[in-house]
CSV table of C-alpha atoms in Angstrom, one decimal:
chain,number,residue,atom,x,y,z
X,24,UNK,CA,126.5,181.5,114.4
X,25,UNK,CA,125.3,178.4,116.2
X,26,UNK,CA,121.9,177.3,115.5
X,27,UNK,CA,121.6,174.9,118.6
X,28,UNK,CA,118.7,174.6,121.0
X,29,UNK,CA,119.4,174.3,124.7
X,30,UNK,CA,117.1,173.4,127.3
X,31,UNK,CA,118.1,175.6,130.6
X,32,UNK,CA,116.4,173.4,133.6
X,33,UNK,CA,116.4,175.3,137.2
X,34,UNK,CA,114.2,176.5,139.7
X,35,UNK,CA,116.0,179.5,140.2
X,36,UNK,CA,115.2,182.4,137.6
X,37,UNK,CA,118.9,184.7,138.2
X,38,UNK,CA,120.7,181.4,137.2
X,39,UNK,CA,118.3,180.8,134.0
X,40,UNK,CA,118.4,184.3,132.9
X,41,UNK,CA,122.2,184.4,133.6
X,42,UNK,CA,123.1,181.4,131.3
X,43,UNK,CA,120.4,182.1,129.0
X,44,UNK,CA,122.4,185.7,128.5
X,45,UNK,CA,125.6,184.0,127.8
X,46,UNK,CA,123.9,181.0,125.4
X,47,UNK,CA,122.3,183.9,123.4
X,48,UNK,CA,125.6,185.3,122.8
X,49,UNK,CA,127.1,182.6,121.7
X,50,UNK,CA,124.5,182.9,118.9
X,51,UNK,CA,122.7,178.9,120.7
X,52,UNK,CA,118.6,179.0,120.7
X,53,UNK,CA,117.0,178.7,124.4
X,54,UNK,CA,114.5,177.2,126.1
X,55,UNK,CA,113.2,177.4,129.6
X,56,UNK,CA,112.1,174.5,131.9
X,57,UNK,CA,111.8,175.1,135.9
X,58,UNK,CA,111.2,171.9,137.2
X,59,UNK,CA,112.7,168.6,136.0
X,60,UNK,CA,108.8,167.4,134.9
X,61,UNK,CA,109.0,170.7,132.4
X,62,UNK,CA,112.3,169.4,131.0
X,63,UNK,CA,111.2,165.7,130.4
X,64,UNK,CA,107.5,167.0,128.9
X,65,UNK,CA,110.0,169.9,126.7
X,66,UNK,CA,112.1,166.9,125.6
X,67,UNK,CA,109.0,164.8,124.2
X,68,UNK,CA,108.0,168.3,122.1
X,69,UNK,CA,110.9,170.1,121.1
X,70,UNK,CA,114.1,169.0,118.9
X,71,UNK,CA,116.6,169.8,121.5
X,72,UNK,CA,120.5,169.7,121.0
X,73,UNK,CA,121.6,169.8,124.8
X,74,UNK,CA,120.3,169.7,128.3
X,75,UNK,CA,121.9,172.3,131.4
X,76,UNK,CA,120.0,170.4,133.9
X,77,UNK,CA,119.8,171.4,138.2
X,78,UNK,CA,120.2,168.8,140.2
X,79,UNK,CA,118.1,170.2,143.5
X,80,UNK,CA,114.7,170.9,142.0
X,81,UNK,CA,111.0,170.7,143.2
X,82,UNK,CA,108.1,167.8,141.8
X,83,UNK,CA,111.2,166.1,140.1
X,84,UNK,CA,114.7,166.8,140.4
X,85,UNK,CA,117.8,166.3,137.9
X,86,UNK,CA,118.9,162.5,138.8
X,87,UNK,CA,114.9,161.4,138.4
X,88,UNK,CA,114.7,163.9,134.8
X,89,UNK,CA,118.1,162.4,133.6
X,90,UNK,CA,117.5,158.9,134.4
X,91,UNK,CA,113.6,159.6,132.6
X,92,UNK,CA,115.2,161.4,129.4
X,93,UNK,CA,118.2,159.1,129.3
X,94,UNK,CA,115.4,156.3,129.0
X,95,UNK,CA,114.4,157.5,125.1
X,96,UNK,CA,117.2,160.3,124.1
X,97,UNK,CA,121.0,160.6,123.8
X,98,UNK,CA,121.3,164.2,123.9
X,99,UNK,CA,124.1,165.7,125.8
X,100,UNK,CA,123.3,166.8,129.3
X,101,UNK,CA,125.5,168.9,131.6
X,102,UNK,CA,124.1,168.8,135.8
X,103,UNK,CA,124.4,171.5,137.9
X,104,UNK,CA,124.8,171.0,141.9
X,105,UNK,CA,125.8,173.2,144.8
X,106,UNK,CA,127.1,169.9,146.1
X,107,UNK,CA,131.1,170.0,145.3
X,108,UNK,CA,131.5,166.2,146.9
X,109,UNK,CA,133.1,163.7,144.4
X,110,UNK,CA,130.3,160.8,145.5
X,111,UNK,CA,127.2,163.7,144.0
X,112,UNK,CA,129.6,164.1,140.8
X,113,UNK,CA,129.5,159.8,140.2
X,114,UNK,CA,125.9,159.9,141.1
X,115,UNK,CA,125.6,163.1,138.1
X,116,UNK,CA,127.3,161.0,135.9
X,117,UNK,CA,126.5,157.4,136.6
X,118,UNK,CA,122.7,158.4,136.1
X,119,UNK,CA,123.1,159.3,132.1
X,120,UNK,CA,125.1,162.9,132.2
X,121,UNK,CA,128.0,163.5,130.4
X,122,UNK,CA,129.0,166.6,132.0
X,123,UNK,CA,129.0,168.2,135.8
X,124,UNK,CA,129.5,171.9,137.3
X,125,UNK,CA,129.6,173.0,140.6
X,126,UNK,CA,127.8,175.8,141.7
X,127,UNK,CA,129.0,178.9,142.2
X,128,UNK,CA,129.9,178.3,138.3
X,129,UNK,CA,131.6,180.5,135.9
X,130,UNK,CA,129.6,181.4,132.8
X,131,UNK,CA,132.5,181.3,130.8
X,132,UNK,CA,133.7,177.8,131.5
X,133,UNK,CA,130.0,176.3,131.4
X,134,UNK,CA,129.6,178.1,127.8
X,135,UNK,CA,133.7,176.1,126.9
X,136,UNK,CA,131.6,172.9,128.5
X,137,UNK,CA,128.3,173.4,126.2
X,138,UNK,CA,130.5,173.7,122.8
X,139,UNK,CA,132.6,170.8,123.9
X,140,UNK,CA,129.4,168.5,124.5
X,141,UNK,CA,127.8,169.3,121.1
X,142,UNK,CA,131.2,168.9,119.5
X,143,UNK,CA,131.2,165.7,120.5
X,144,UNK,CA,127.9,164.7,120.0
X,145,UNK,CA,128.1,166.0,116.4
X,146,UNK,CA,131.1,163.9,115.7
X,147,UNK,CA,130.1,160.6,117.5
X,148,UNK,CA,126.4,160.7,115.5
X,149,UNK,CA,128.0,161.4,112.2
X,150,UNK,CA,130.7,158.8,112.8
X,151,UNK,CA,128.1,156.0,114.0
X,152,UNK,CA,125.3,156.6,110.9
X,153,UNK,CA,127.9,155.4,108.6
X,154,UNK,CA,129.6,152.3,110.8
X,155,UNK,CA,128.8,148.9,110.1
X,156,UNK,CA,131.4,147.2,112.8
X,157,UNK,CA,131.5,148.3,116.3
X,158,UNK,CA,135.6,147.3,117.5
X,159,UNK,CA,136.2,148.4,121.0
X,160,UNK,CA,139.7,146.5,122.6
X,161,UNK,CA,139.0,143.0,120.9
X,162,UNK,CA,135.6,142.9,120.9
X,163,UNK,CA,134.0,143.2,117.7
X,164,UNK,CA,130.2,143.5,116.5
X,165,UNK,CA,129.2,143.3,112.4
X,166,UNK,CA,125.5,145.4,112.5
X,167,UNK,CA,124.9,143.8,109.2
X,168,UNK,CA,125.3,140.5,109.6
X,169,UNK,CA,124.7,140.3,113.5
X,170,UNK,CA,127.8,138.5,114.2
X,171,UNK,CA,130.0,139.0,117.4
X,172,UNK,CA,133.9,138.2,117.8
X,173,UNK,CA,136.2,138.2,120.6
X,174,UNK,CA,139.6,138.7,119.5
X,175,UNK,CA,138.9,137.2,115.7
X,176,UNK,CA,136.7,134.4,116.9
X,177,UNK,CA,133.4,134.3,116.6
X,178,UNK,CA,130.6,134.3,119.9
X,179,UNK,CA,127.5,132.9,119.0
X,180,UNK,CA,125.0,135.0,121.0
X,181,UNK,CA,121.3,134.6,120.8
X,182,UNK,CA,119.6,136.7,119.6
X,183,UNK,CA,118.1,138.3,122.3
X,184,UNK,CA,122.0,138.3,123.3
X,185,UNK,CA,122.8,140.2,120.6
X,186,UNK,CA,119.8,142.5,120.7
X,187,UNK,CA,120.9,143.6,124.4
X,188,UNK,CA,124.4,144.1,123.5
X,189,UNK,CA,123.5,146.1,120.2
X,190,UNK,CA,121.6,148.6,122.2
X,191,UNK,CA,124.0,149.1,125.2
X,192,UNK,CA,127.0,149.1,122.4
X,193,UNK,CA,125.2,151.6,120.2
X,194,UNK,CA,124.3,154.0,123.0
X,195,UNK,CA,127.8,153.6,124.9
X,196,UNK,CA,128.1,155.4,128.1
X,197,UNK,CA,124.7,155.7,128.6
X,198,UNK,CA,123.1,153.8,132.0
X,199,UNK,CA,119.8,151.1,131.0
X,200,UNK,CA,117.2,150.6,133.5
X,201,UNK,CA,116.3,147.1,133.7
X,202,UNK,CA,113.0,147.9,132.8
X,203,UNK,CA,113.7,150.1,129.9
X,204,UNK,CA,116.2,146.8,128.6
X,205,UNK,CA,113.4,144.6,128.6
X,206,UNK,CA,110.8,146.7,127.1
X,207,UNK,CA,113.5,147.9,124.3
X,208,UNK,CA,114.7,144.6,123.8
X,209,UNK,CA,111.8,142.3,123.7
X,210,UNK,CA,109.3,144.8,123.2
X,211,UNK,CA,106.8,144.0,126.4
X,212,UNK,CA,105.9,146.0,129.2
X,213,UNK,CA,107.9,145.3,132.1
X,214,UNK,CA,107.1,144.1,135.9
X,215,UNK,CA,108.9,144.4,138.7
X,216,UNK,CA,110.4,141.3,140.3
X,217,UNK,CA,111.5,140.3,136.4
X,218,UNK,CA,114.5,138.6,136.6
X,219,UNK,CA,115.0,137.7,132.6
X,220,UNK,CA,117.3,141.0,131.8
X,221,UNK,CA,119.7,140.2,134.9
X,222,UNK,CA,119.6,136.2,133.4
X,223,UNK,CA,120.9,137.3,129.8
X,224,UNK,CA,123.1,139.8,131.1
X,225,UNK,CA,124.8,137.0,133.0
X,226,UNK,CA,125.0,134.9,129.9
X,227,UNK,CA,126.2,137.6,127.9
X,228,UNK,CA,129.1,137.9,130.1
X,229,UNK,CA,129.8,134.7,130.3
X,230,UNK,CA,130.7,134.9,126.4
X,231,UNK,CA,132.2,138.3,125.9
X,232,UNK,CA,134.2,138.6,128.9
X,233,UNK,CA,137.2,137.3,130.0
X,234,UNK,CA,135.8,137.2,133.9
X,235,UNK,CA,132.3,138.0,134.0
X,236,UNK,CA,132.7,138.6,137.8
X,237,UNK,CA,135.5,141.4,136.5
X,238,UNK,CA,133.3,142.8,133.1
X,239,UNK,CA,135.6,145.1,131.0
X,240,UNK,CA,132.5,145.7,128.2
X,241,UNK,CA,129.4,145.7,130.4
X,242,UNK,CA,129.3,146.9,133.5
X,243,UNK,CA,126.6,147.3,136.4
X,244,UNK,CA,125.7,150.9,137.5
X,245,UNK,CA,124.1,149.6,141.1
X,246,UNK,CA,120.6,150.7,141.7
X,247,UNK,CA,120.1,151.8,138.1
X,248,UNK,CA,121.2,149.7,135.3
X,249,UNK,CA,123.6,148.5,132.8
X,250,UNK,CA,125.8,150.3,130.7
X,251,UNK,CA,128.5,149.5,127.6
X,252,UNK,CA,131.9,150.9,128.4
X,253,UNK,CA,135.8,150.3,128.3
């Protein structure tokens, strides 16, 4: 029996109770939030193991909780919409979630979509306590000895540099806010109108990528952040 906890998030109670019914029998612990404020205050309390999160909510809604929870936690989140269009589905995922359904959905394949997520999440955490060297197509990063090389040669990075590329790389996928960069990286609080993370990505790209204009490692998410991919 699984022993996971998942937070249900939506404003309507037939769609809660229905999931909740099929999560239960899957043997998966519940919890109930109706508004995307009750999911991000949930997240701060309780050791949760995956997020089914609405998009269309009142006080906050999904894209404003995901982009919040995405800020401090890497749990797996799966959106809901009504909206089938592919642009809602990039938004969905280019916010922080890993997964997307469209309502009218069928218990059954959200249920496939919740194992699949904490499959993967189980792996990629027990994998990445034990690495030392982050490879990804040429691009290499020691954690112990905090040195970078591209293609066997070494990049001497900075190490605020290094600092921003350690967090992006560690958390891959996941979208940075600009402010939440700077405060994790140089440990301030930050203002808006603060040009230094946009500065140092700029440099970063200058040494890791073969066109900066054209990244390959660290891409922009427009409006939101930064993010480590391939």
């Amino acid at each position: 029996m699984s022993q996971q906890m998942v937070l249900i998030v939506d404003d309507d109670k037939e769609i809660r109770d229905l999931i909740e019914i099929y999560l239960k029998n899957e043997g998966y612990w519940t919890i109930i939030a109706k508004t995307g404020l009750e999911a991000i205050q949930t997240v701060e309390k309780e050791k949760i193991d995956l997020i089914i999160l609405d998009v269309m909510m009142p006080v906050v809604n999904g894209v404003d909780a995901c982009l919040k929870i995405r800020e401090k936690h890497n749990i797996p989140i799966i959106m809901l919409s009504a909206k089938a269009e592919d642009i809602d589905k990039i938004l969905g995922l280019s916010v922080g979630a890993d997964d997307y359904l469209t309502k009218p959905f069928n218990p059954l394949e959200l249920i496939a979509r919740v194992k699949a997520q904490i499959r993967r999440f189980t792996k990629l955490n027990t994998a990445s306590s034990t690495a030392k060297i982050l490879e990804e197509d040429g691009l290499k990063l020691d954690l112990e000895s905090g040195k970078v090389f591209k293609q066997e040669i070494e990049v001497n990075l900075t190490p605020i540099e290094f600092s921003i590329l350690k967090l992006l790389w560690v958390n891959k996928g996941q979208v940075f806010k600009i402010g939440t960069l700077y405060e994790r990286v140089w440990g301030q609080e930050y203002f808006e109108n603060n040009n230094t993370v946009m500065v140092h990505i700029r440099k970063l790209r200058e040494k890791i990528e073969d066109n900066p204009r054209s990244p390959q490692y660290v891409f922009t998410v427009w409006g939101v952040g930064y993010k480590f991919a391939i």
